[in-house]
Amino acid sequence: MSRQTDFQDLRPTPGGFDPYEAKSALQKSIRRGLEEDALYWSAELAQWNTESLWTRLKIIASEDIGLASPSAALLVRAMYENWKDASKAGSDEGRLFIQHAVLVLVRAKKSRIVDHATILAFNGELAERAVPDEAIDKHTSRGRLLGRGYQHFFEVGAKLVNCEIPDPYEARAKEMLMKKDRGGK
């Protein structure tokens, strides 16, 4: 989607650079933690096509940062929204939000796991799967046909892995819902 928009704007950046080379330079600078280079290229691109720059920054947040610093994508999105608000008001202060986003990305820990997983998932490289039994619970037609209620859901369907936060409400919630299964209120 964004590539179509980008390819419609073939004019050089204000400094005379090919915009795709400038975007590539920005991304490589962010990947390598080259802060001043990234600041330079983002300013160059902001003067060329700011929406295109934001599209690239949002992609970088998932493609090159991803799980290593999950909040980076949220911060970039927040900075984008702040930039839009400043732009509507006709303020040059929107540039602060561009550079804030760039600095977040440059300084963030990096990981390409999200990009690599996307490549595999959308190119048929993951083995075909059947719907697992734990997914057939009270929330599905098959699960209801099998008579699976809250007890099955709590014992099988709601099982968490990597849960490190104690849940003070779990026992009471289970009791209340299992009581509903038995016809109680």
CSV table of C-alpha atoms in Angstrom, one decimal:
chain,number,residue,atom,x,y,z
A,1,MET,CA,0.0,0.0,0.0
A,2,SER,CA,2.6,2.6,1.0
A,3,ARG,CA,4.8,1.6,-1.9
A,4,GLN,CA,2.2,2.8,-4.3
A,5,THR,CA,2.0,6.2,-2.6
A,6,ASP,CA,5.8,6.4,-2.5
A,7,PHE,CA,6.3,5.5,-6.2
A,8,GLN,CA,3.9,8.4,-7.1
A,9,ASP,CA,6.4,10.9,-5.6
A,10,LEU,CA,9.6,10.5,-7.6
A,11,ARG,CA,10.9,14.1,-7.2
A,12,PRO,CA,14.3,14.4,-5.4
A,13,THR,CA,14.6,15.5,-1.8
A,14,PRO,CA,15.4,19.2,-1.2
A,15,GLY,CA,19.1,18.2,-1.0
A,16,GLY,CA,18.9,16.5,-4.4
A,17,PHE,CA,18.9,12.9,-3.2
A,18,ASP,CA,16.9,10.0,-4.6
A,19,PRO,CA,14.2,9.7,-2.0
A,20,TYR,CA,14.4,5.9,-1.9
A,21,GLU,CA,18.2,6.1,-1.3
A,22,ALA,CA,17.5,8.7,1.5
A,23,LYS,CA,14.9,6.4,3.1
A,24,SER,CA,17.4,3.5,2.9
A,25,ALA,CA,20.1,5.7,4.4
A,26,LEU,CA,17.7,6.6,7.3
A,27,GLN,CA,16.8,3.0,8.0
A,28,LYS,CA,20.4,1.8,7.9
A,29,SER,CA,21.4,4.7,10.2
A,30,ILE,CA,18.7,3.6,12.7
A,31,ARG,CA,19.7,0.0,12.4
A,32,ARG,CA,23.3,0.8,13.2
A,33,GLY,CA,22.5,3.4,15.9
A,34,LEU,CA,24.1,6.2,14.0
A,35,GLU,CA,22.1,9.0,15.7
A,36,GLU,CA,23.3,12.1,13.8
A,37,ASP,CA,23.0,10.4,10.4
A,38,ALA,CA,19.5,9.3,11.2
A,39,LEU,CA,18.6,12.9,12.4
A,40,TYR,CA,20.0,14.3,9.1
A,41,TRP,CA,18.1,11.8,6.9
A,42,SER,CA,14.9,12.2,8.7
A,43,ALA,CA,15.0,16.0,8.4
A,44,GLU,CA,15.8,15.6,4.7
A,45,LEU,CA,12.8,13.3,4.2
A,46,ALA,CA,10.5,15.4,6.3
A,47,GLN,CA,11.1,18.3,3.9
A,48,TRP,CA,10.4,16.0,1.0
A,49,ASN,CA,7.3,14.0,2.0
A,50,THR,CA,6.5,13.9,5.8
A,51,GLU,CA,3.8,11.3,5.5
A,52,SER,CA,6.2,9.0,3.6
A,53,LEU,CA,8.8,9.5,6.4
A,54,TRP,CA,6.2,8.6,9.0
A,55,THR,CA,5.3,5.5,7.1
A,56,ARG,CA,8.9,4.4,7.0
A,57,LEU,CA,9.4,5.2,10.8
A,58,LYS,CA,6.4,3.0,11.7
A,59,ILE,CA,7.7,0.2,9.5
A,60,ILE,CA,11.1,0.5,11.1
A,61,ALA,CA,9.6,0.3,14.6
A,62,SER,CA,8.3,-3.2,13.8
A,63,GLU,CA,10.8,-4.4,11.2
A,64,ASP,CA,14.0,-3.5,13.0
A,65,ILE,CA,13.0,-3.0,16.6
A,66,GLY,CA,10.0,-5.2,17.2
A,67,LEU,CA,10.1,-7.4,20.3
A,68,ALA,CA,13.5,-6.1,21.5
A,69,SER,CA,11.7,-2.8,22.5
A,70,PRO,CA,8.0,-3.3,22.0
A,71,SER,CA,7.0,0.1,23.3
A,72,ALA,CA,9.0,1.7,20.4
A,73,ALA,CA,6.1,1.2,18.0
A,74,LEU,CA,3.7,2.8,20.5
A,75,LEU,CA,5.9,5.8,21.0
A,76,VAL,CA,6.4,6.3,17.2
A,77,ARG,CA,2.6,6.2,16.8
A,78,ALA,CA,2.1,8.7,19.6
A,79,MET,CA,4.7,11.0,18.1
A,80,TYR,CA,2.9,10.7,14.7
A,81,GLU,CA,-0.4,11.7,16.3
A,82,ASN,CA,1.3,14.6,18.1
A,83,TRP,CA,2.9,15.6,14.7
A,84,LYS,CA,-0.5,15.6,13.1
A,85,ASP,CA,-2.0,17.8,15.8
A,86,ALA,CA,0.9,20.3,15.5
A,87,SER,CA,0.6,20.2,11.7
A,88,LYS,CA,-3.2,21.0,11.8
A,89,ALA,CA,-2.3,23.9,14.1
A,90,GLY,CA,0.2,25.2,11.5
A,91,SER,CA,3.1,24.8,14.0
A,92,ASP,CA,6.7,24.0,13.1
A,93,GLU,CA,6.9,22.3,16.5
A,94,GLY,CA,5.8,19.1,14.8
A,95,ARG,CA,9.4,18.6,13.9
A,96,LEU,CA,10.1,17.9,17.5
A,97,PHE,CA,7.9,14.8,17.3
A,98,ILE,CA,9.7,13.6,14.2
A,99,GLN,CA,13.1,13.8,15.8
A,100,HIS,CA,11.7,12.3,19.1
A,101,ALA,CA,10.5,9.3,17.1
A,102,VAL,CA,13.9,8.9,15.3
A,103,LEU,CA,15.8,9.1,18.6
A,104,VAL,CA,13.6,6.5,20.1
A,105,LEU,CA,14.3,4.2,17.2
A,106,VAL,CA,18.0,4.9,17.0
A,107,ARG,CA,18.5,4.2,20.8
A,108,ALA,CA,16.2,1.2,21.0
A,109,LYS,CA,17.4,-2.3,21.2
A,110,LYS,CA,17.1,-4.0,17.8
A,111,SER,CA,15.5,-7.3,16.6
A,112,ARG,CA,14.3,-8.4,13.2
A,113,ILE,CA,12.2,-11.3,14.7
A,114,VAL,CA,8.9,-9.7,13.6
A,115,ASP,CA,10.2,-9.2,10.0
A,116,HIS,CA,11.5,-12.7,9.7
A,117,ALA,CA,8.3,-14.2,11.2
A,118,THR,CA,6.2,-12.2,8.8
A,119,ILE,CA,8.3,-13.4,5.8
A,120,LEU,CA,7.8,-17.1,6.9
A,121,ALA,CA,4.1,-16.7,7.8
A,122,PHE,CA,3.0,-15.0,4.6
A,123,ASN,CA,5.1,-17.0,2.2
A,124,GLY,CA,3.8,-20.5,3.1
A,125,GLU,CA,7.0,-21.5,5.0
A,126,LEU,CA,5.2,-22.5,8.2
A,127,ALA,CA,3.8,-26.1,8.3
A,128,GLU,CA,0.0,-26.3,7.9
A,129,ARG,CA,-1.8,-26.7,11.2
A,130,ALA,CA,-5.1,-28.2,12.4
A,131,VAL,CA,-7.2,-26.3,14.9
A,132,PRO,CA,-5.9,-27.6,18.3
A,133,ASP,CA,-8.3,-29.2,20.8
A,134,GLU,CA,-7.8,-26.4,23.3
A,135,ALA,CA,-9.3,-23.9,20.8
A,136,ILE,CA,-12.5,-26.0,20.7
A,137,ASP,CA,-14.1,-24.5,23.8
A,138,LYS,CA,-17.3,-23.0,25.0
A,139,HIS,CA,-16.7,-20.0,22.7
A,140,THR,CA,-17.0,-22.1,19.5
A,141,SER,CA,-19.9,-24.0,17.9
A,142,ARG,CA,-18.0,-27.3,18.1
A,143,GLY,CA,-17.0,-26.7,21.7
A,144,ARG,CA,-20.7,-26.0,22.7
A,145,LEU,CA,-21.8,-29.2,20.8
A,146,LEU,CA,-19.2,-31.1,22.8
A,147,GLY,CA,-20.7,-29.7,26.0
A,148,ARG,CA,-17.6,-27.8,26.9
A,149,GLY,CA,-18.3,-25.2,29.5
A,150,TYR,CA,-16.3,-23.0,31.8
A,151,GLN,CA,-14.6,-25.9,33.6
A,152,HIS,CA,-13.0,-27.0,30.3
A,153,PHE,CA,-12.2,-23.4,29.4
A,154,PHE,CA,-10.4,-22.8,32.7
A,155,GLU,CA,-8.6,-26.1,32.7
A,156,VAL,CA,-7.6,-26.2,29.0
A,157,GLY,CA,-8.6,-23.1,27.0
A,158,ALA,CA,-7.4,-20.4,29.4
A,159,LYS,CA,-4.1,-21.9,30.2
A,160,LEU,CA,-1.4,-19.3,30.2
A,161,VAL,CA,2.3,-19.7,29.5
A,162,ASN,CA,4.9,-17.0,30.5
A,163,CYS,CA,2.5,-15.7,33.1
A,164,GLU,CA,4.5,-13.9,35.8
A,165,ILE,CA,1.9,-11.7,37.4
A,166,PRO,CA,-0.1,-13.2,40.3
A,167,ASP,CA,-3.9,-12.9,39.7
A,168,PRO,CA,-5.8,-12.2,42.9
A,169,TYR,CA,-9.2,-12.5,41.0
A,170,GLU,CA,-8.7,-15.8,39.2
A,171,ALA,CA,-10.2,-18.2,41.8
A,172,ARG,CA,-13.3,-16.0,42.4
A,173,ALA,CA,-13.9,-15.5,38.7
A,174,LYS,CA,-13.6,-19.2,38.0
A,175,GLU,CA,-16.0,-20.1,40.8
A,176,MET,CA,-18.6,-17.5,39.6
A,177,LEU,CA,-18.5,-18.7,36.0
A,178,MET,CA,-18.5,-22.4,36.8
A,179,LYS,CA,-21.5,-21.7,39.0
A,180,LYS,CA,-23.2,-20.3,35.9
A,181,ASP,CA,-22.4,-23.5,34.0
A,182,ARG,CA,-24.3,-25.4,36.8
A,183,GLY,CA,-27.3,-23.1,36.4
A,184,GLY,CA,-26.6,-20.8,39.3
A,185,LYS,CA,-26.4,-17.0,39.3
